[in-house]
mmCIF file of C-alpha atoms in Angstrom:
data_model
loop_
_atom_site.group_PDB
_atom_site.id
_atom_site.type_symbol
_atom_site.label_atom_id
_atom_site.label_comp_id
_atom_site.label_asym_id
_atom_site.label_seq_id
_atom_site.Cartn_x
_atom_site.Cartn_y
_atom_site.Cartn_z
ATOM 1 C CA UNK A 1 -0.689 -32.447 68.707
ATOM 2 C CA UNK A 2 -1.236 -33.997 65.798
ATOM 3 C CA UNK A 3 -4.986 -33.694 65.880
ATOM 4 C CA UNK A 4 -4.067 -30.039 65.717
ATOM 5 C CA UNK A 5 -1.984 -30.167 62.574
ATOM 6 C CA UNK A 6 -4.485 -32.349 61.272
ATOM 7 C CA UNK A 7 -6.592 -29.433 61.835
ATOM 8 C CA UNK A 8 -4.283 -26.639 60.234
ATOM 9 C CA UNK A 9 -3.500 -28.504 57.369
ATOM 10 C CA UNK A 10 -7.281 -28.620 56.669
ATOM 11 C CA UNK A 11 -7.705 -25.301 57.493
ATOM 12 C CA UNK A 12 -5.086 -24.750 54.573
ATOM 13 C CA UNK A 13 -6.420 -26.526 51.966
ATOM 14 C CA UNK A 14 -9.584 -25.178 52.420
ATOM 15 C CA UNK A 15 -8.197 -21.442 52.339
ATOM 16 C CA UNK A 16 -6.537 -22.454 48.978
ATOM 17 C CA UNK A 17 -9.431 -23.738 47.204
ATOM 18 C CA UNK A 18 -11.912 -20.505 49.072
ATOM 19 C CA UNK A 19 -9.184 -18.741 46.629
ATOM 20 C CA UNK A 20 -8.739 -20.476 43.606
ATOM 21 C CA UNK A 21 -12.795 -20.468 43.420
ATOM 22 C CA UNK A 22 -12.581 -17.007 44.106
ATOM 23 C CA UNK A 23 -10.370 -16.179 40.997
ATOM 24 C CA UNK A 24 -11.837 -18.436 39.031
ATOM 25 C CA UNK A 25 -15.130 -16.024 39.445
ATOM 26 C CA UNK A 26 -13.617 -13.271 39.008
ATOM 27 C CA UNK A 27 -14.700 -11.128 35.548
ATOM 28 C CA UNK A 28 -11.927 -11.869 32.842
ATOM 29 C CA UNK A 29 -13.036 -9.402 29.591
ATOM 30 C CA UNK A 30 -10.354 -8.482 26.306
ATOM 31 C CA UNK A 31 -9.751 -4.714 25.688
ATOM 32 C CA UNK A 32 -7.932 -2.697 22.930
ATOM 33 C CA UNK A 33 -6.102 0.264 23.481
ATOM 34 C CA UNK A 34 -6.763 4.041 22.373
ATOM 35 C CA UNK A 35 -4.642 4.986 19.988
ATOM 36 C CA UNK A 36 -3.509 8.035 17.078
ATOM 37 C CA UNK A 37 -4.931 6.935 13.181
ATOM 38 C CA UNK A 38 -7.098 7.822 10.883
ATOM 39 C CA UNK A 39 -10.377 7.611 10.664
ATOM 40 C CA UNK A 40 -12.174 7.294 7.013
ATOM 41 C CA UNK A 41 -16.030 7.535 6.169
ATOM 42 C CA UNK A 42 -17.241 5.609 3.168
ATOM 43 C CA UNK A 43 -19.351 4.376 1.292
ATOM 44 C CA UNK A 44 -19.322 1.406 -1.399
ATOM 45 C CA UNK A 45 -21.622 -0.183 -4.270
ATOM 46 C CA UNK A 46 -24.205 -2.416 -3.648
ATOM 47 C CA UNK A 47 -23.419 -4.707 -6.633
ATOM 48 C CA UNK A 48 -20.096 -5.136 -8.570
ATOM 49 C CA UNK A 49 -19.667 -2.466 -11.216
ATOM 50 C CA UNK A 50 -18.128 -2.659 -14.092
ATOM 51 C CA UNK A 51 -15.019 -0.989 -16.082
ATOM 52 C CA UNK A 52 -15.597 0.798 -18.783
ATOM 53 C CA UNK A 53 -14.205 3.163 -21.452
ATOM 54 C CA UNK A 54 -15.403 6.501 -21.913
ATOM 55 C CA UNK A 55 -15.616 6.559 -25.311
ATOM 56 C CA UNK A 56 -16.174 3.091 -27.258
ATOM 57 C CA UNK A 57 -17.894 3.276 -30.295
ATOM 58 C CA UNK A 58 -19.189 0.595 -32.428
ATOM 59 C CA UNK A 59 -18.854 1.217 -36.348
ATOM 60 C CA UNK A 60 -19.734 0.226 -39.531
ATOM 61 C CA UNK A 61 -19.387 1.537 -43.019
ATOM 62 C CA UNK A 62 -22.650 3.909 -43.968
ATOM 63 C CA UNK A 63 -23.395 1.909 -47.563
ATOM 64 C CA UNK A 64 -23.894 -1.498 -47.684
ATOM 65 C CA UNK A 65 -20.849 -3.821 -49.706
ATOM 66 C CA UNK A 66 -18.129 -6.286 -50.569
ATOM 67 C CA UNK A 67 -14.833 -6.072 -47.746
ATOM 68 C CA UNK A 68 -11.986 -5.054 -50.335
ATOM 69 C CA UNK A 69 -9.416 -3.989 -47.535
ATOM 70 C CA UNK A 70 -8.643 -5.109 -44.300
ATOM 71 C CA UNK A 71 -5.909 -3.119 -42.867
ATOM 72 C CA UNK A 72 -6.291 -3.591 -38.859
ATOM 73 C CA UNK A 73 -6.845 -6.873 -36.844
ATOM 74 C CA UNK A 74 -7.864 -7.424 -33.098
ATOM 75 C CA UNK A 75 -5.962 -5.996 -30.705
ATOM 76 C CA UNK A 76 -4.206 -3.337 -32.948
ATOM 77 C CA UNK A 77 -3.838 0.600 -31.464
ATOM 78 C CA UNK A 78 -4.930 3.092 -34.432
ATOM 79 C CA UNK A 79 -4.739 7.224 -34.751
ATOM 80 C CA UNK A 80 -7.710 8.930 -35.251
ATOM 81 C CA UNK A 81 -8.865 9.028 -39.141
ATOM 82 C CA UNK A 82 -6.995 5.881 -39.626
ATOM 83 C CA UNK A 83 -8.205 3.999 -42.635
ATOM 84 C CA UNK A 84 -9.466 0.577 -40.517
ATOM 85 C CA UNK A 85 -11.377 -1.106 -43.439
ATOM 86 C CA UNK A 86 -12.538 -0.500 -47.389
ATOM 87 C CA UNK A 87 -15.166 -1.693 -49.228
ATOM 88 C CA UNK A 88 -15.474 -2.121 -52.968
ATOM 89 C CA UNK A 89 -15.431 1.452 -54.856
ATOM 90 C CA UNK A 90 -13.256 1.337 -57.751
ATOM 91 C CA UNK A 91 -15.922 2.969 -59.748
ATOM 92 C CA UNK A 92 -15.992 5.931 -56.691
ATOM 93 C CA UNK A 93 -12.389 6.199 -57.061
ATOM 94 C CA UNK A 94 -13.037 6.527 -60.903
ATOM 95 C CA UNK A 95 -15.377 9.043 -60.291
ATOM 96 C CA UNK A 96 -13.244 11.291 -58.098
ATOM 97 C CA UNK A 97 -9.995 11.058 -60.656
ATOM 98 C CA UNK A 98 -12.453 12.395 -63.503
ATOM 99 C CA UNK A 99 -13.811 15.102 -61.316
ATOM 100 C CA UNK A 100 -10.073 15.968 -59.885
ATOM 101 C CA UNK A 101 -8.893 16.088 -63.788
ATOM 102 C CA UNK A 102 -12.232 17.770 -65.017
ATOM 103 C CA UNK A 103 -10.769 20.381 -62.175
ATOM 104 C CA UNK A 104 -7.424 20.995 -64.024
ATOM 105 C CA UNK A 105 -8.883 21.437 -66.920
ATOM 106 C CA UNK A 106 -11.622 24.133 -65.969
ATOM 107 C CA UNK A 107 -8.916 25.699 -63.873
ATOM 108 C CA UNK A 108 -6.309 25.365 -67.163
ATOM 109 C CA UNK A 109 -9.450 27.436 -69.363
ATOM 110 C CA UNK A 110 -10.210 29.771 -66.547
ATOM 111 C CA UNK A 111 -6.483 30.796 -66.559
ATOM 112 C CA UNK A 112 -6.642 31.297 -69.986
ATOM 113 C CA UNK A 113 -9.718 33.571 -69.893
ATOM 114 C CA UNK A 114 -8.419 35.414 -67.695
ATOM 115 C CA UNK A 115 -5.157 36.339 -69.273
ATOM 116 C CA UNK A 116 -7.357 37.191 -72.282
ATOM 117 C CA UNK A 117 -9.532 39.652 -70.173
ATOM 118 C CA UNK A 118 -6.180 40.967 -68.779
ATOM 119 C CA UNK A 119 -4.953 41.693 -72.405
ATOM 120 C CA UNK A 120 -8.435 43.429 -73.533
ATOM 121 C CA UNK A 121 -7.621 45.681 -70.604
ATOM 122 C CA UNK A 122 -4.860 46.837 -71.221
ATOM 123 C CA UNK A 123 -5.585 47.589 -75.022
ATOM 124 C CA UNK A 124 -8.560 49.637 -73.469
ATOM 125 C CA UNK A 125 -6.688 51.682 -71.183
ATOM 126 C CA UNK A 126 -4.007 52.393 -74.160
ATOM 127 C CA UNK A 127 -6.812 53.316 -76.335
ATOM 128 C CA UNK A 128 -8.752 55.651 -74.180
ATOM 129 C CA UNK A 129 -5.140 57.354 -73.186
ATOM 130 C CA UNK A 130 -4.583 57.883 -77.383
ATOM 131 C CA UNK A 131 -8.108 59.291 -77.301
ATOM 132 C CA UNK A 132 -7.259 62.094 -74.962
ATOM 133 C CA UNK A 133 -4.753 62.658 -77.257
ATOM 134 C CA UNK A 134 -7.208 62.631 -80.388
ATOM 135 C CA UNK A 135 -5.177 60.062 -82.101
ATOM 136 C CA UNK A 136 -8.148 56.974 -81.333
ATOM 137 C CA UNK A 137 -11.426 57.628 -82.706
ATOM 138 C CA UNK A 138 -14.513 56.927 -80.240
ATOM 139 C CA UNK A 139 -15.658 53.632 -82.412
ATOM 140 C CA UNK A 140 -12.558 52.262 -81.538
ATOM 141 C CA UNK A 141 -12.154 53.087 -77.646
ATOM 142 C CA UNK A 142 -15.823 51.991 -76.876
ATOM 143 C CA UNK A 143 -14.994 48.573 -78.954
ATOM 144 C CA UNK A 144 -11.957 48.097 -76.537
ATOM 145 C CA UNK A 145 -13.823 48.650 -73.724
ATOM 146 C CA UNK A 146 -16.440 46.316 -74.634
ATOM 147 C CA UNK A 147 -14.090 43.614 -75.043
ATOM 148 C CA UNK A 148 -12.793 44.129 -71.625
ATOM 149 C CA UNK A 149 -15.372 44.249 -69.756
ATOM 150 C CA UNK A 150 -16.507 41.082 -71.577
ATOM 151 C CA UNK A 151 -13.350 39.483 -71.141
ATOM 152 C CA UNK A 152 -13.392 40.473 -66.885
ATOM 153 C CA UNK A 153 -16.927 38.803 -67.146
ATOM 154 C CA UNK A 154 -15.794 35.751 -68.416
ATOM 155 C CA UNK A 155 -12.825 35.326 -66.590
ATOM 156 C CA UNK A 156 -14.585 35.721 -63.539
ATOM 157 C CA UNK A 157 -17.434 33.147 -65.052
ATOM 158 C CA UNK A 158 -14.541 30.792 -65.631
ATOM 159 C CA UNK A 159 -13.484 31.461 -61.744
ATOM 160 C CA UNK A 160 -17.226 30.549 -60.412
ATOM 161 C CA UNK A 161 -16.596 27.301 -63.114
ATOM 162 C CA UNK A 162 -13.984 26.104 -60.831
ATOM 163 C CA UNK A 163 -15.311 26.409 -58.118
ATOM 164 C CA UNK A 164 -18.419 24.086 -59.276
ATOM 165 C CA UNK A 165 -14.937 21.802 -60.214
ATOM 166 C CA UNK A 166 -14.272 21.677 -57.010
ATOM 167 C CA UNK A 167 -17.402 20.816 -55.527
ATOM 168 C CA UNK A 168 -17.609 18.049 -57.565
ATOM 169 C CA UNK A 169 -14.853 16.809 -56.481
ATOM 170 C CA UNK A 170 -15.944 17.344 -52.939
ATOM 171 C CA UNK A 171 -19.090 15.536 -53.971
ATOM 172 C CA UNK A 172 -16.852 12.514 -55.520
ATOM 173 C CA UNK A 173 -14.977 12.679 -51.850
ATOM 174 C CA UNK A 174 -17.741 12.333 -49.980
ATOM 175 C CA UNK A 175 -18.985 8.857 -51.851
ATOM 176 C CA UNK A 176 -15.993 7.355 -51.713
ATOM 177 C CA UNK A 177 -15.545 7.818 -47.935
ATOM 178 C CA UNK A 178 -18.878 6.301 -47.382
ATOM 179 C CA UNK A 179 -17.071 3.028 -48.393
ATOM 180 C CA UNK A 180 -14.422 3.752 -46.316
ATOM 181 C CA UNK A 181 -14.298 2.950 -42.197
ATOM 182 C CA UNK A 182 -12.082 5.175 -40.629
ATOM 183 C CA UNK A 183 -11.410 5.564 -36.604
ATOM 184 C CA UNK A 184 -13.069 8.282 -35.316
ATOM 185 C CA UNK A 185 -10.704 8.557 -32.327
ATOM 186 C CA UNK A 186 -7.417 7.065 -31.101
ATOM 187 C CA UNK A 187 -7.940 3.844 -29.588
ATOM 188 C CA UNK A 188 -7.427 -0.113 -29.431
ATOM 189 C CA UNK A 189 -9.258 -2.379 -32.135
ATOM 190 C CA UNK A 190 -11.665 -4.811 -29.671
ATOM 191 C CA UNK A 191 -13.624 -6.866 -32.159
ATOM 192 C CA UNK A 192 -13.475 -7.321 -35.715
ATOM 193 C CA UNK A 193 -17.007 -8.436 -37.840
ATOM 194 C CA UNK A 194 -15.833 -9.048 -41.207
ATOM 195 C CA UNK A 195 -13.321 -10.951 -43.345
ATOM 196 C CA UNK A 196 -11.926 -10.291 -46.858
ATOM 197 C CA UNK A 197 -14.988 -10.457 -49.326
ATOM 198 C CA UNK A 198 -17.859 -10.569 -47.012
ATOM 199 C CA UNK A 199 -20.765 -8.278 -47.844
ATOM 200 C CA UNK A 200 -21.639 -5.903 -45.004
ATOM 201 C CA UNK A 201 -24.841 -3.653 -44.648
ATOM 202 C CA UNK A 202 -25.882 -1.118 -42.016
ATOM 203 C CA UNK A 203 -27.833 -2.375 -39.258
ATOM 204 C CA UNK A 204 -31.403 -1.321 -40.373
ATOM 205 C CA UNK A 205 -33.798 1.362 -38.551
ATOM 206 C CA UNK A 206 -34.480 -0.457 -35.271
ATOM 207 C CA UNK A 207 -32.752 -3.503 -35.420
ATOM 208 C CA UNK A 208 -29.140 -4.103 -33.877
ATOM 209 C CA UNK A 209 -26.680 -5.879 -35.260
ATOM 210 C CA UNK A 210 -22.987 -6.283 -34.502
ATOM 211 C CA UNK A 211 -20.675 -3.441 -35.506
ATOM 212 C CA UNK A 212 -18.538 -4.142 -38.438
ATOM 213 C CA UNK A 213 -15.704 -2.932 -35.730
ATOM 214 C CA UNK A 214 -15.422 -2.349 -31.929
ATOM 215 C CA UNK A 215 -13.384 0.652 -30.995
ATOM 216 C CA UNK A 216 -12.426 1.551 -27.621
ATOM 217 C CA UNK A 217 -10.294 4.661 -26.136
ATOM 218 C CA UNK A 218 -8.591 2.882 -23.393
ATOM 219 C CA UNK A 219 -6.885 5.558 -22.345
ATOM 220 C CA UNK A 220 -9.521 6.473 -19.757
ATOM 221 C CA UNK A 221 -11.358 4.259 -17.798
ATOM 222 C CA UNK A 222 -14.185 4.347 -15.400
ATOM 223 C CA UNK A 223 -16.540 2.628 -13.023
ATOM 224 C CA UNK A 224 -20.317 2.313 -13.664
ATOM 225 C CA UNK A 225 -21.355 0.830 -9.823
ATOM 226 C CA UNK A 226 -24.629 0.948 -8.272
ATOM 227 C CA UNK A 227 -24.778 3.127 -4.375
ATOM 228 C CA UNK A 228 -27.442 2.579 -2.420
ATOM 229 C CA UNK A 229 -30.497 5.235 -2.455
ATOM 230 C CA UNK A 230 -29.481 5.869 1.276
ATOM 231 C CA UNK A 231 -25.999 6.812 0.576
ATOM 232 C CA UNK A 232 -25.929 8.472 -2.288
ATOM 233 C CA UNK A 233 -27.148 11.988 -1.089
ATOM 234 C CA UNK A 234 -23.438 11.982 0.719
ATOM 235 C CA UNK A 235 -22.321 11.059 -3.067
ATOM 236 C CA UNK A 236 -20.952 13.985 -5.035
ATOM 237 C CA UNK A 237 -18.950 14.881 -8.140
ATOM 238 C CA UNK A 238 -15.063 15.270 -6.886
ATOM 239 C CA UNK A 239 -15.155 12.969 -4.058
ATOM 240 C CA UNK A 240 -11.603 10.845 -3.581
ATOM 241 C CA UNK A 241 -12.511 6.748 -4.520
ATOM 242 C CA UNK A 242 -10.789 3.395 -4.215
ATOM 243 C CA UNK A 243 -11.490 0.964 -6.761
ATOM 244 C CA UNK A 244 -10.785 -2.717 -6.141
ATOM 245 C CA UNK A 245 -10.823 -5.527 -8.613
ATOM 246 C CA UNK A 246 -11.515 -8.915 -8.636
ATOM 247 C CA UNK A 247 -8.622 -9.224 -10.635
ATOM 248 C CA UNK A 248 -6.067 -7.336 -8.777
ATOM 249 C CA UNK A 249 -7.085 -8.890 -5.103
ATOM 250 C CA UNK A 250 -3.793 -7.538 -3.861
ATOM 251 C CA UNK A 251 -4.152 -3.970 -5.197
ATOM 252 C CA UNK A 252 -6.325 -1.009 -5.535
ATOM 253 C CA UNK A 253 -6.584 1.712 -7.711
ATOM 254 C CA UNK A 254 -6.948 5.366 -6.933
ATOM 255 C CA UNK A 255 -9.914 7.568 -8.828
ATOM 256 C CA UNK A 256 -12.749 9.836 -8.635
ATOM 257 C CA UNK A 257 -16.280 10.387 -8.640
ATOM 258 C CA UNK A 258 -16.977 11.756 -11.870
ATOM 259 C CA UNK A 259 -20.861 11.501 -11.998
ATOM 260 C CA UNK A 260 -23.909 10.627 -9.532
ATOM 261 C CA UNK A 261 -27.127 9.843 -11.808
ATOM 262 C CA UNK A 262 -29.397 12.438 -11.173
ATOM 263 C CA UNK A 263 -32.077 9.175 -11.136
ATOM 264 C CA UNK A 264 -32.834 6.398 -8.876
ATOM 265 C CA UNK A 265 -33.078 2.703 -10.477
ATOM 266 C CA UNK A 266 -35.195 0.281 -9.298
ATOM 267 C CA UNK A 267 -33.794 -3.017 -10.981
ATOM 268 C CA UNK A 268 -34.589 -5.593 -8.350
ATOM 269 C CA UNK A 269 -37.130 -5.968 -5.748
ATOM 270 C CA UNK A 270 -36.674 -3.365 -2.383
ATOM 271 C CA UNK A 271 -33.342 -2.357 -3.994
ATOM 272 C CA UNK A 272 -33.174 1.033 -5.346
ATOM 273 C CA UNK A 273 -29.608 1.943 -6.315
ATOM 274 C CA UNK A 274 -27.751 5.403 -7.905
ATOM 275 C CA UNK A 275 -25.375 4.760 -10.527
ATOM 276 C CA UNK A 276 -22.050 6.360 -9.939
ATOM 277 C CA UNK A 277 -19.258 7.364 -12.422
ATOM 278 C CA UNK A 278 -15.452 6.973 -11.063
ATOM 279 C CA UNK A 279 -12.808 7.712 -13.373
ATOM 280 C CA UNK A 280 -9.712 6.288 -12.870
ATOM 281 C CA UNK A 281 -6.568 8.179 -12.115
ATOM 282 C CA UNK A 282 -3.944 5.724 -11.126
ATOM 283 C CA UNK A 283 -0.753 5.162 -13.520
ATOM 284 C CA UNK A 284 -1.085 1.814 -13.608
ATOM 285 C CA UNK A 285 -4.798 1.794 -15.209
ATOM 286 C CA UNK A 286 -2.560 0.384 -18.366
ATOM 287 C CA UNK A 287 -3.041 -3.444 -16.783
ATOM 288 C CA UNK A 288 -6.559 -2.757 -16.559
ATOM 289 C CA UNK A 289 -9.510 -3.514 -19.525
ATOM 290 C CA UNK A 290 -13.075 -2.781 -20.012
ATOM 291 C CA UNK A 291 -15.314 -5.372 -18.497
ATOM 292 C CA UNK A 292 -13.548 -6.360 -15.419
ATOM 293 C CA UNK A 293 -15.897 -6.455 -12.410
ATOM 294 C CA UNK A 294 -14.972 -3.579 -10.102
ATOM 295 C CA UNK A 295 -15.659 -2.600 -6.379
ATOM 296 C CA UNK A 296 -15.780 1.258 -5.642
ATOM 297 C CA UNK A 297 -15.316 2.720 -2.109
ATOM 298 C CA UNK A 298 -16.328 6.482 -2.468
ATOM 299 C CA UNK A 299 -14.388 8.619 0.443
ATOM 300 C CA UNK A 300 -16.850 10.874 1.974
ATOM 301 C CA UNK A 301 -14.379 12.248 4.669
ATOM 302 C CA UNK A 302 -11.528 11.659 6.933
ATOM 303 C CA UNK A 303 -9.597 12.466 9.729
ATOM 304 C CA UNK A 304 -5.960 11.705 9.886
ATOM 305 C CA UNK A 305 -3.419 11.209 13.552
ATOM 306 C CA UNK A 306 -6.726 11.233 15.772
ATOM 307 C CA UNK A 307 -7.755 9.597 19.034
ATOM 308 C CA UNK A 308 -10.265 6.694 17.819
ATOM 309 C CA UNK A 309 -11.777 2.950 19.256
ATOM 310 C CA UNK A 310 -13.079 -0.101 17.239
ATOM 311 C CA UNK A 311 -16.694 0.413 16.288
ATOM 312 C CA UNK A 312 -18.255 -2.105 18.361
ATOM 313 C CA UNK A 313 -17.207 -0.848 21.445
ATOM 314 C CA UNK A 314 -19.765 1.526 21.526
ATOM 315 C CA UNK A 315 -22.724 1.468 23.094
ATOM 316 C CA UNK A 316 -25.833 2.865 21.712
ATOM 317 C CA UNK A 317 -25.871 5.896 24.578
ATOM 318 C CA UNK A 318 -22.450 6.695 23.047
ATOM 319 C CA UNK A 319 -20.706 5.634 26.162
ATOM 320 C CA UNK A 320 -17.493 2.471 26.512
ATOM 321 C CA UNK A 321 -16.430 0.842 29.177
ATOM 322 C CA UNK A 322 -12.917 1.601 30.626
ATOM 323 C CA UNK A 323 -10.553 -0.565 32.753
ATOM 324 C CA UNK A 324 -6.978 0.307 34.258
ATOM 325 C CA UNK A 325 -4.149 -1.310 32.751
ATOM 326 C CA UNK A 326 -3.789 -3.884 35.665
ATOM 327 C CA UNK A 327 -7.130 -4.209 36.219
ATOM 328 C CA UNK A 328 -9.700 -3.184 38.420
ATOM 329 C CA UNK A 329 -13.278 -1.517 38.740
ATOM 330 C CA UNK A 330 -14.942 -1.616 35.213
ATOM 331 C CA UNK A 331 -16.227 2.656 34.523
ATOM 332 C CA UNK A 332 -18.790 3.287 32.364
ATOM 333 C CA UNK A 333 -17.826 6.473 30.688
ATOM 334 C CA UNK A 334 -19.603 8.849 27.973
ATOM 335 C CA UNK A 335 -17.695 9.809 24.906
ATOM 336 C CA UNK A 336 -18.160 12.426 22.247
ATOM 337 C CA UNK A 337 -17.730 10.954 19.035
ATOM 338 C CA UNK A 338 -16.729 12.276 15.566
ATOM 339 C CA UNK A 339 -16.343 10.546 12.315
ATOM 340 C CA UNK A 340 -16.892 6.957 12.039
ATOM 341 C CA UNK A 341 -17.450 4.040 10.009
ATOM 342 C CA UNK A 342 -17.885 0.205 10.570
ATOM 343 C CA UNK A 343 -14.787 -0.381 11.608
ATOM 344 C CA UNK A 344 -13.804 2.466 13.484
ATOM 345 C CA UNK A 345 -15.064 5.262 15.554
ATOM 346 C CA UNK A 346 -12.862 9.069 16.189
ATOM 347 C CA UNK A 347 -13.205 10.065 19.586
ATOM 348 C CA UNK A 348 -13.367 13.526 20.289
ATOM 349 C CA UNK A 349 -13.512 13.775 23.826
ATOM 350 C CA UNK A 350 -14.033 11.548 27.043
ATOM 351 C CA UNK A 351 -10.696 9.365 26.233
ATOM 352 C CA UNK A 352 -7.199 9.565 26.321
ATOM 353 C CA UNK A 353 -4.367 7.703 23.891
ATOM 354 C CA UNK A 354 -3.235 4.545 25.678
ATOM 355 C CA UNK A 355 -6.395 4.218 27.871
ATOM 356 C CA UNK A 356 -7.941 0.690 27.706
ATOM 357 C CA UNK A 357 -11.685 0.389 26.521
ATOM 358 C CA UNK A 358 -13.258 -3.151 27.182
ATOM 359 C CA UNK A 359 -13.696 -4.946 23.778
ATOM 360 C CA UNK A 360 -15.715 -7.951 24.934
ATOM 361 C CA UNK A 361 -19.259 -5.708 26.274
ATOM 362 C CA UNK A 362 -21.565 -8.810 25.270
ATOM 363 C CA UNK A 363 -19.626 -10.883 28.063
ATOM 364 C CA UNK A 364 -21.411 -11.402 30.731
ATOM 365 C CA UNK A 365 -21.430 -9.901 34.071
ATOM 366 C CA UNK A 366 -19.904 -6.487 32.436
ATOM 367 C CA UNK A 367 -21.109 -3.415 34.139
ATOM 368 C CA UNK A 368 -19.968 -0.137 35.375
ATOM 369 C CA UNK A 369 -18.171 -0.815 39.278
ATOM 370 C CA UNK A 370 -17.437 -4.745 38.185
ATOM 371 C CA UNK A 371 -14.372 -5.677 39.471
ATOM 372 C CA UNK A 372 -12.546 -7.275 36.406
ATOM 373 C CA UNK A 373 -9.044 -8.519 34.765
ATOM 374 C CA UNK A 374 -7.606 -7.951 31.700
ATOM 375 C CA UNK A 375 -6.957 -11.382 29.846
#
């Protein structure tokens, strides 16, 4: 009797441990779940770019000489045609008050001419009327007209006189703003090259120097970043972008392409890159500034509220492999896919939302009619 539960008891244990060892072996794999999103093809830079202005110009007065006025510093926001800097031209301004006064005066004579020819007119036409009447001899009426028509010819000599005035003064205009730095657009003041009483010069043919001041319109912005040769043919004016910045980890700022190069560069070895333009369009581009290093994801489609699996999960036949929810034989199943990127895959037929698609394919023992568990 006891030799017999002896036996049983055995029998038992063994039975348990057949099982355990039996579980134990059993396939164990992770899977995710098919589900509604969106699905968004992409493409970024290959290098940071950079952010930019589009318009920043550097300028310096056109003459060389001494800094007499200094009316912006760094930093400062200016109007277009602003007066930013002046250099020595008291003699220029000399020059334009004589020519500006030489004007009044030709225009004072030219008046008087004029009302002189007017006058001489009117004594002809009085004196040809009296000669209709025989009452003014024909001496007399061919004198008056003489005089007129002399008069009309120097009043309108006196006319053409001002006019030379006034080019003059144009001339006298023209030489004093050549001393004069003025903004040729609305923008911030970035860098200032001068102080009170230095002597500036142009930069001479060929050889850069700094600008006397560095202007930039910050009130639009845009990203110079380098695509890949391979993507860029997807690249096209109008496309929807996302701009990241080192700067702003925690953020990113809407835009769009504004330009593809019609070039290729080839800047570093087995890396040929197309330079994309994308202006920014967010409202808060105020917190941004030319320089920062930027990070631009150009949108080349999208799909939104479709059926779609993590990119790794499929294989290279386009095919997954699907469990049921408790477990169960492992089926190998071919999908039709749709848009995807490296993160995600749309699924256009071959799945169903909630269906569970075996994540962990490189495990071993995977296969289609395995007999597996979901961990």
């Amino acid at each position: 009797m006891n030799k017999l539960l002896l036996g049983m008891v055995i029998v038992a244990v063994l039975a348990g441990i057949y099982a355990n060892n039996r579980e134990n072996n059993e396939l164990v794999v992770s899977v995710v779940e098919v589900k509604l999103g969106d699905v968004i093809a992409s493409v970024t830079n290959t290098r940071a770019g950079t952010v930019d202005a589009c318009r920043r110009s550097g300028i310096a007065p056109s003459t060389g000489g001494t800094i007499a006025g200094l009316y912006v510093k760094d930093g400062d926001s200016v109007e277009a045609n602003q007066l930013l800097l002046e250099l020595w031209n008291a003699d220029f301004k000399a020059q334009l008050k004589l020519a500006e006064r030489d004007a009044v005066a030709t225009r004072s004579r030219s008046r008087q001419s004029c009302v002189t020819s007017s006058v001489a007119q009117r004594k002809a036409e009085r004196l040809v009327r009296l000669q209709e009447k025989n009452v003014a001899s024909e001496d007399a009426v061919e004198a008056a007209v003489g005089d007129a028509e002399s008069s009309a010819a120097a009043c309108e000599a006196s006319k053409d006189a001002v006019k030379v005035k006034q080019a003059a003064i144009e001339i006298a205009q023209a030489t004093l703003q050549r001393t004069q730095l003025r903004a040729p657009f609305a923008g911030v003041i970035a860098e200032i090259n001068g102080e009170l009483g230095e002597f500036v010069t142009p930069s001479p043919v060929g050889v850069p120097t700094p600008p006397t001041v560095d202007l930039i319109d910050n009130s639009c912005l845009y990203i110079m970043a380098p695509i890949d040769e391979v993507d860029a043919p997807e690249v096209r004016a109008g496309l929807k972008a996302w701009i990241t910045l080192d700067a702003f980890k925690k953020r990113r700022f809407s835009g769009e392409v504004r330009r593809v190069a019609p070039y290729v560069l080839d800047l570093e070895k087995q890396s040929r890159t197309v330079d994309v333009e994308a202006v920014i369009d967010d409202p808060d581009m105020a917190i941004l500034f030319p320089g920062y290093s930027a990070d631009v994801e150009v949108i080349i489609d999208e799909r939104h509220g479709v059926l779609y699996v993590p990119t790794v999960v499929v294989l290279e036949d386009s095919s997954v492999y699907v469990i049921p929810a408790g477990g169960g034989l492992v089926e190998k199943r071919i999908i039709e896919t749709g848009l995807s990127n490296w993160e995600q895959t749309e699924v256009v037929k071959g799945l169903e939302e909630g269906d569970f698609v075996i994540r962990s394919i490189d495990r071993e023992g995977v296969a289609d009619g395995v007999k597996a568990r979901i961990e």
